[in-house]
Coordinates of C-alpha atoms in Angstrom, one line a residue:
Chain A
X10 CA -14.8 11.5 -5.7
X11 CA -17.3 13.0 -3.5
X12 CA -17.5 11.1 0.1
X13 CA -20.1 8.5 0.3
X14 CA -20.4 7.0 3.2
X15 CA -21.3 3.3 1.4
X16 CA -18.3 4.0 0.0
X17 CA -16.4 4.8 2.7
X18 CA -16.8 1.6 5.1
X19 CA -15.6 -0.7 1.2
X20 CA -12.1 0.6 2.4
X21 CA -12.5 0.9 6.0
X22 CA -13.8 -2.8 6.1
X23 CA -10.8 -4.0 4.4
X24 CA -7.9 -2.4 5.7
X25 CA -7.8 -5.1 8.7
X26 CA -7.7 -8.3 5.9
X27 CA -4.9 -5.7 3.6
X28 CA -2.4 -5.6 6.4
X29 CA -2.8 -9.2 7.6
X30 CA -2.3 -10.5 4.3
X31 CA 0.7 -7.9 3.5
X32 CA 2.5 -9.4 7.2
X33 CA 1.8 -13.0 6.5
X34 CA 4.8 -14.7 6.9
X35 CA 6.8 -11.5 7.2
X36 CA 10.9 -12.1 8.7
X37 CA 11.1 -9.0 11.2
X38 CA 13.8 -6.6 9.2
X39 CA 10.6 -6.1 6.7
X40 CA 8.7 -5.4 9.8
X41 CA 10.6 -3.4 12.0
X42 CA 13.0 -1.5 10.2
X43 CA 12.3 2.1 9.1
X44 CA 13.0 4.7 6.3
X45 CA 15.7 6.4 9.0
X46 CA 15.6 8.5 12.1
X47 CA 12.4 9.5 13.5
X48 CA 10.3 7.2 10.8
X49 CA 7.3 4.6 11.7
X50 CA 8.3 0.8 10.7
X51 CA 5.6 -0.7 9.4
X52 CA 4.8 -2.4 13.3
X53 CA 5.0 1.2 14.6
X54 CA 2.0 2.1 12.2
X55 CA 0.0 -0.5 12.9
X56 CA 0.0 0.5 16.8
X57 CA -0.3 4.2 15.7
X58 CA -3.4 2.8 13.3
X59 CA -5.2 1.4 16.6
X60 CA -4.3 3.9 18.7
X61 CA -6.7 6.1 15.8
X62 CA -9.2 3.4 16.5
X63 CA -9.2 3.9 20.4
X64 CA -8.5 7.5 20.6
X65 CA -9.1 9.6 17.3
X66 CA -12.0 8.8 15.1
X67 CA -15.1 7.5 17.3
X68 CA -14.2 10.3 20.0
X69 CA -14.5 13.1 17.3
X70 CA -17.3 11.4 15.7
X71 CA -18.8 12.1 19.1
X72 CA -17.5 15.6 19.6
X73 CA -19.2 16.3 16.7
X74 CA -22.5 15.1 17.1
X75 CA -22.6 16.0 20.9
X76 CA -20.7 19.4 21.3
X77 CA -20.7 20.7 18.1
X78 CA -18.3 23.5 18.0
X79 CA -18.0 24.3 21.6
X80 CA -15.7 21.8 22.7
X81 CA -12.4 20.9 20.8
X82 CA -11.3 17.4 19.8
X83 CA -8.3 15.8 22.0
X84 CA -5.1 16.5 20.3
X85 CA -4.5 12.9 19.2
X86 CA -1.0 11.7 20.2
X87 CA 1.1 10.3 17.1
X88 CA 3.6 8.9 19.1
X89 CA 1.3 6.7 21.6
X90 CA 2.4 3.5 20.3
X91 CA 5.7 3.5 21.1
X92 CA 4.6 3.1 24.7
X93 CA 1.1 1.1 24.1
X94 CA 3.2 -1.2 21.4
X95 CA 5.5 -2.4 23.7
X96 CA 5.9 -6.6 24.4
X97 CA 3.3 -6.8 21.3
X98 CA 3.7 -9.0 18.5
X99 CA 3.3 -7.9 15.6
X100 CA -0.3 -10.7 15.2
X101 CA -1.2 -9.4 18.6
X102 CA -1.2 -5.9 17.0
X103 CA -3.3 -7.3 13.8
X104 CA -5.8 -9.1 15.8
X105 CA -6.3 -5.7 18.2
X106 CA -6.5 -3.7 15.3
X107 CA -9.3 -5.8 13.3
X108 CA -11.0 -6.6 16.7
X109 CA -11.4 -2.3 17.4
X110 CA -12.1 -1.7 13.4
X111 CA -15.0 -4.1 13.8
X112 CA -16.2 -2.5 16.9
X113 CA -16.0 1.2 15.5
X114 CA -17.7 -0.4 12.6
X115 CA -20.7 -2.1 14.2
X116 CA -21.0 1.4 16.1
X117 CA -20.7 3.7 13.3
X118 CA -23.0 2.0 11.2
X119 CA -25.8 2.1 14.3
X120 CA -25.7 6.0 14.4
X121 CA -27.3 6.1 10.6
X122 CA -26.3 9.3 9.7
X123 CA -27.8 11.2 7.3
X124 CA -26.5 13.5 4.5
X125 CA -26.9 16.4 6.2
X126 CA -25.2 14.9 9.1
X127 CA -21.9 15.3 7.2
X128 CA -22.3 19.4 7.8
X129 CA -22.0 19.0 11.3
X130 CA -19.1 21.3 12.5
X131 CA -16.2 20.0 15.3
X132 CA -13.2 22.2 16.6
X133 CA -10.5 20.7 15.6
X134 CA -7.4 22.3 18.5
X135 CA -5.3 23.1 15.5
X136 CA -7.2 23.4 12.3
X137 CA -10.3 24.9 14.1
X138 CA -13.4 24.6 12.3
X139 CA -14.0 21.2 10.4
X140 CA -16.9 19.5 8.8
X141 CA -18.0 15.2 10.0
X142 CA -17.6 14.9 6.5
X143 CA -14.0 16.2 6.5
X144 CA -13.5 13.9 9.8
X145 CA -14.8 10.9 8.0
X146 CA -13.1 11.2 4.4
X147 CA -9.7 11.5 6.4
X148 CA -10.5 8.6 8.3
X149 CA -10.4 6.3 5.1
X150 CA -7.4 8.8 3.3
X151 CA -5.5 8.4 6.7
X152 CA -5.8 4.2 6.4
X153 CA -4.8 4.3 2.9
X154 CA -2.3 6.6 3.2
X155 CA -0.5 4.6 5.6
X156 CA -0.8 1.5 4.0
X157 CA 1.0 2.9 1.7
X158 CA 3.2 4.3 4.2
X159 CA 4.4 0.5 4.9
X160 CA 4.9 -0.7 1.3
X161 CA 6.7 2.3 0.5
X162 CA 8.9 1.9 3.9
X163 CA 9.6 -2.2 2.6
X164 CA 10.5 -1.1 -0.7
X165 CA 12.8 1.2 0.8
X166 CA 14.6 -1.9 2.2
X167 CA 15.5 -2.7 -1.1
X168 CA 17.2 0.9 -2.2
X169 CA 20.7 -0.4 -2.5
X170 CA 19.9 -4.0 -3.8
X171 CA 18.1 -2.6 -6.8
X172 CA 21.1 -0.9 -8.3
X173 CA 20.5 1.5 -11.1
X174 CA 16.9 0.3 -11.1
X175 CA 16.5 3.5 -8.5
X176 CA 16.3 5.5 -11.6
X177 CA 13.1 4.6 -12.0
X178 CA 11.5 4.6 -8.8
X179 CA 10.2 8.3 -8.0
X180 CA 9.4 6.9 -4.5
X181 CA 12.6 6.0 -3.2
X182 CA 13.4 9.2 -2.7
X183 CA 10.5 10.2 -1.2
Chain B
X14 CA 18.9 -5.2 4.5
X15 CA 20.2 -7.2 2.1
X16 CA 18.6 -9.2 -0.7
X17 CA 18.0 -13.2 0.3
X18 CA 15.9 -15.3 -1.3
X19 CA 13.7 -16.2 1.6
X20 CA 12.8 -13.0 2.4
X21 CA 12.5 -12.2 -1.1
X22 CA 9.9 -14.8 -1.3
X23 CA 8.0 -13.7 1.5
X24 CA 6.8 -10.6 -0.1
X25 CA 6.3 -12.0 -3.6
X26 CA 4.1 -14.9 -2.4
X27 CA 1.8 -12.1 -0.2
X28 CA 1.2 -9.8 -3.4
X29 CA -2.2 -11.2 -5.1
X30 CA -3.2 -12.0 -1.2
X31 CA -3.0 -8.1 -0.7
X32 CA -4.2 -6.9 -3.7
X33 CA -7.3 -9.5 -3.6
X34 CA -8.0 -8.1 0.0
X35 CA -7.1 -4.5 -1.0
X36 CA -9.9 -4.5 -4.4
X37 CA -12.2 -6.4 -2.2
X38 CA -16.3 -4.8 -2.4
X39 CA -14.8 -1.8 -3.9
X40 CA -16.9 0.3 -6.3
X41 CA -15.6 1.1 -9.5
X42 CA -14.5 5.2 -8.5
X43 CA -11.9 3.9 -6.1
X44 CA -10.6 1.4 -9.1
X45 CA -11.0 3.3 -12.1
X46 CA -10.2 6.9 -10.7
X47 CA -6.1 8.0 -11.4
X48 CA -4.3 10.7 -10.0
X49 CA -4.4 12.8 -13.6
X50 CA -3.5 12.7 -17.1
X51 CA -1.4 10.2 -18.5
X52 CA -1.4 8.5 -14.6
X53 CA -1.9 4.7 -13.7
X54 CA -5.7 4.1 -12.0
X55 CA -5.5 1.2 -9.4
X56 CA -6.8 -1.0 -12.3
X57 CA -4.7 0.3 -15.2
X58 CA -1.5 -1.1 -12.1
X59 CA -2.9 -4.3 -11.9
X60 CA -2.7 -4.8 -15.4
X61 CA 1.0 -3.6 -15.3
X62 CA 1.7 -6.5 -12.7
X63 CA 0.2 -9.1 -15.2
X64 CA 2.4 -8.1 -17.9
X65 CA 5.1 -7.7 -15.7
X66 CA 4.1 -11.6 -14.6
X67 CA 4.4 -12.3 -18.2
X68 CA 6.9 -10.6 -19.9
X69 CA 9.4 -9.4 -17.8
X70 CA 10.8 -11.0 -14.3
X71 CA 10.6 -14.9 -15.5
X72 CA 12.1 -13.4 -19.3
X73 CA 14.8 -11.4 -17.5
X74 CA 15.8 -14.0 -15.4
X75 CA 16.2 -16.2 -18.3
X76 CA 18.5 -14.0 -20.3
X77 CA 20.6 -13.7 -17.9
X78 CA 21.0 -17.2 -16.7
X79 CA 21.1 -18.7 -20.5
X80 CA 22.9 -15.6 -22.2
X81 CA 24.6 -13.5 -19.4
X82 CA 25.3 -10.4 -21.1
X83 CA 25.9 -11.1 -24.5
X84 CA 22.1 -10.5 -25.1
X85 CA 20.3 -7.5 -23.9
X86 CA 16.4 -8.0 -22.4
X87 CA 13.6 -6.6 -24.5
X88 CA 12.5 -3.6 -23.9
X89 CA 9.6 -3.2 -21.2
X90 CA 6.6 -1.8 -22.6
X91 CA 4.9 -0.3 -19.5
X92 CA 1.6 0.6 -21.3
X93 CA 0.7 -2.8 -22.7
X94 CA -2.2 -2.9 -20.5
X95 CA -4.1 -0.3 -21.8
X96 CA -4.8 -3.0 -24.9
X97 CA -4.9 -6.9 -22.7
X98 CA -6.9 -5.4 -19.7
X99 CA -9.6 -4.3 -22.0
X100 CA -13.2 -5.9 -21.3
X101 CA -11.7 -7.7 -18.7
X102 CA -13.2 -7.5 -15.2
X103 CA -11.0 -6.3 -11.7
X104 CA -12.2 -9.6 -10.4
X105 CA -10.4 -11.5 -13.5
X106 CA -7.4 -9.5 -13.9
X107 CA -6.7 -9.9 -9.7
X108 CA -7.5 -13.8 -10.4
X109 CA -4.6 -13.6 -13.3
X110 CA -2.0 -12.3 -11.9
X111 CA -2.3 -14.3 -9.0
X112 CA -2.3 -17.6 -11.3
X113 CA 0.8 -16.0 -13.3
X114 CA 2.5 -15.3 -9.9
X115 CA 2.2 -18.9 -8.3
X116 CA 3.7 -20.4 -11.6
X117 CA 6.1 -18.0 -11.8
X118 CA 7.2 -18.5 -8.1
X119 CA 7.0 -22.5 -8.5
X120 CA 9.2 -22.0 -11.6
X121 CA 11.4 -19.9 -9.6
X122 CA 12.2 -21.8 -6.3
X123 CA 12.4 -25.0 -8.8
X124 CA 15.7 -23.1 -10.4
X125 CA 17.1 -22.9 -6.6
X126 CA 19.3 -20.5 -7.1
X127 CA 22.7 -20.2 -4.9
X128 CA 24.3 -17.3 -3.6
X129 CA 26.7 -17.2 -6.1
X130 CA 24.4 -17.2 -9.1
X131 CA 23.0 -13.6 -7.9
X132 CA 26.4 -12.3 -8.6
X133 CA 25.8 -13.4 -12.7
X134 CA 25.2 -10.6 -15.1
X135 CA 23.0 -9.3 -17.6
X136 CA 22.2 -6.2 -20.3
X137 CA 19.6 -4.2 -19.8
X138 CA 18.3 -2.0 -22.7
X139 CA 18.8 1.2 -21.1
X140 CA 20.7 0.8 -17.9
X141 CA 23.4 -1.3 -19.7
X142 CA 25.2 -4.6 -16.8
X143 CA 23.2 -5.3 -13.9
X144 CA 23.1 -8.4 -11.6
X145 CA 20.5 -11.0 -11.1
X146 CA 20.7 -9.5 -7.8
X147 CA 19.4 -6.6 -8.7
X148 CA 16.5 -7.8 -11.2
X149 CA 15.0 -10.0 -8.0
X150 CA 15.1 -7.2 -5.8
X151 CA 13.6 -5.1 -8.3
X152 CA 10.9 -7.6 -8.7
X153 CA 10.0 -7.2 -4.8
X154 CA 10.7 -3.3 -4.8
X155 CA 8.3 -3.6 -7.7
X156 CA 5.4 -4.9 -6.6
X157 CA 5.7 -2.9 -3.3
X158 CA 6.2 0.7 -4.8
X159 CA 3.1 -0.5 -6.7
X160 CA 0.7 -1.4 -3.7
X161 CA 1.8 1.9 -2.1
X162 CA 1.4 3.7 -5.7
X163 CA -2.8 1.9 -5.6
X164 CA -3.8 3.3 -1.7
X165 CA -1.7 6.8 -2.7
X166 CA -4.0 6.8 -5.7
X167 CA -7.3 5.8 -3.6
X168 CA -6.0 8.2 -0.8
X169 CA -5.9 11.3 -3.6
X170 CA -9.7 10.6 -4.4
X171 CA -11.1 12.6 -1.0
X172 CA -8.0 15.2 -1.3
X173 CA -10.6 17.9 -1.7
X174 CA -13.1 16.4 0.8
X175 CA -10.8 16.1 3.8
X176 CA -10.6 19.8 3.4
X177 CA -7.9 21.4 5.9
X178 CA -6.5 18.0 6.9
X179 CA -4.5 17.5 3.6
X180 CA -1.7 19.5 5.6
X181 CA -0.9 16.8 7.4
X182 CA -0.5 14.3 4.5
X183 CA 2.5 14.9 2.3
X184 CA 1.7 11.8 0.5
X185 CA -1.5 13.9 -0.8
X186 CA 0.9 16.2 -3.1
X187 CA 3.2 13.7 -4.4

């Protein structure tokens, strides 16, 4: 697939309604337990996925459009949400993060880029040169990815339980 | 954690919530695209859920309560829905499965299962004695690994167009 940026917003709109309906009714061991040390739980993505919203995407989108090359993005911390998390409940976190989705949305959608928009170049402070377009397709890889992060972290729950069933599951060792 | 039937439950009941939310608007690339030859697309795996729905879980939980394991389950046949999805919309296969699931899970809570009844025994084809222990938790690992396996296919789509940002995402070459 080539980026499109109809195609684009289909996921972006939805990842706020996927994780509410994958957390309905969730006990907290599916929620807050991990794949093992230093490894997101599926709450610490979701505060790692709006700090993205507040910090990451927009800003660059900005970058981009208003400095061009000559100004490098903010290295984006991964590791904001254990901090901005804290007290949170794990609805709190879903409401924030469909609230700031719908906000980015509304304002990404006003800019109206234009195909050769996408060319624009940013300075990324570690990869250096990158395109909006590459900006934008990770935006929607970097949602997906993550929600598949989570599922894959749950499953993980289940390693032991499933007995020799483990055979068959390429991702529970990954 | 270990497996209990509640929390079991929670996950199983969520599934045609997430997927419905997940397929929602989406144009056909992002559904019909796999990651390769002889690879699952996100609609081929819903397909595999329905037959799953069908012929496996409810079957296997049947042989073992009725025959323990003096009769083995039949064999899974993971490609079946190459031939029953055919003609048939996303929209109608997301509706099936989540029909099939809420009979399934009304059939299920009706047996209400104790403890000691996970701890009963059964033959599978290839992995010989396993528990019914096992075969629920497999059924939740299942349909997990599976929603993670969809948004890792999705996410592989803009591999090449996120250009020097797949180095970040291991999930990209898995």
């Amino acid at each position: 697939m080539k980026y499109k940026l109809t195609q684009a917003l289909e996921v972006l709109q939805n990842t706020p309604f996927v994780l509410k309906s994958l957390f309905n009714g969730l006990s907290d061991e599916w929620i807050m337990n991990n794949e093992g040390p230093e490894t997101f739980s599926p709450y610490d993505v979701v505060g790692h996925l709006i700090h993205g919203e507040k910090e990451d995407w927009t800003e660059r989108i900005k970058m981009i459009l208003e400095h061009g090359t000559s100004k490098a993005f903010v290295t984006f911390d991964r590791f904001a949400m254990y901090e901005e998390s804290k007290g949170k409940s794990i609805q709190q976190l879903l409401e924030e993060f469909s609230v700031l989705r719908k906000i980015n949305l509304d304002w990404f959608t006003s800019l109206q880029l234009k195909e050769e928009d996408l060319d624009k170049k940013g300075m990324h402070p570690k990869l250096g040169e990158v395109t909006l377009r590459q900006l934008l397709s990770t935006w929607v890889a970097h949602d997906l990815t993550h929600i598949s992060q989570i599922t894959r972290v749950m499953a993980k729950q289940y390693k032991e339980d499933i007995g020799p069933w483990v055979n068959f599951y390429r991702i529970m060792n990954f």
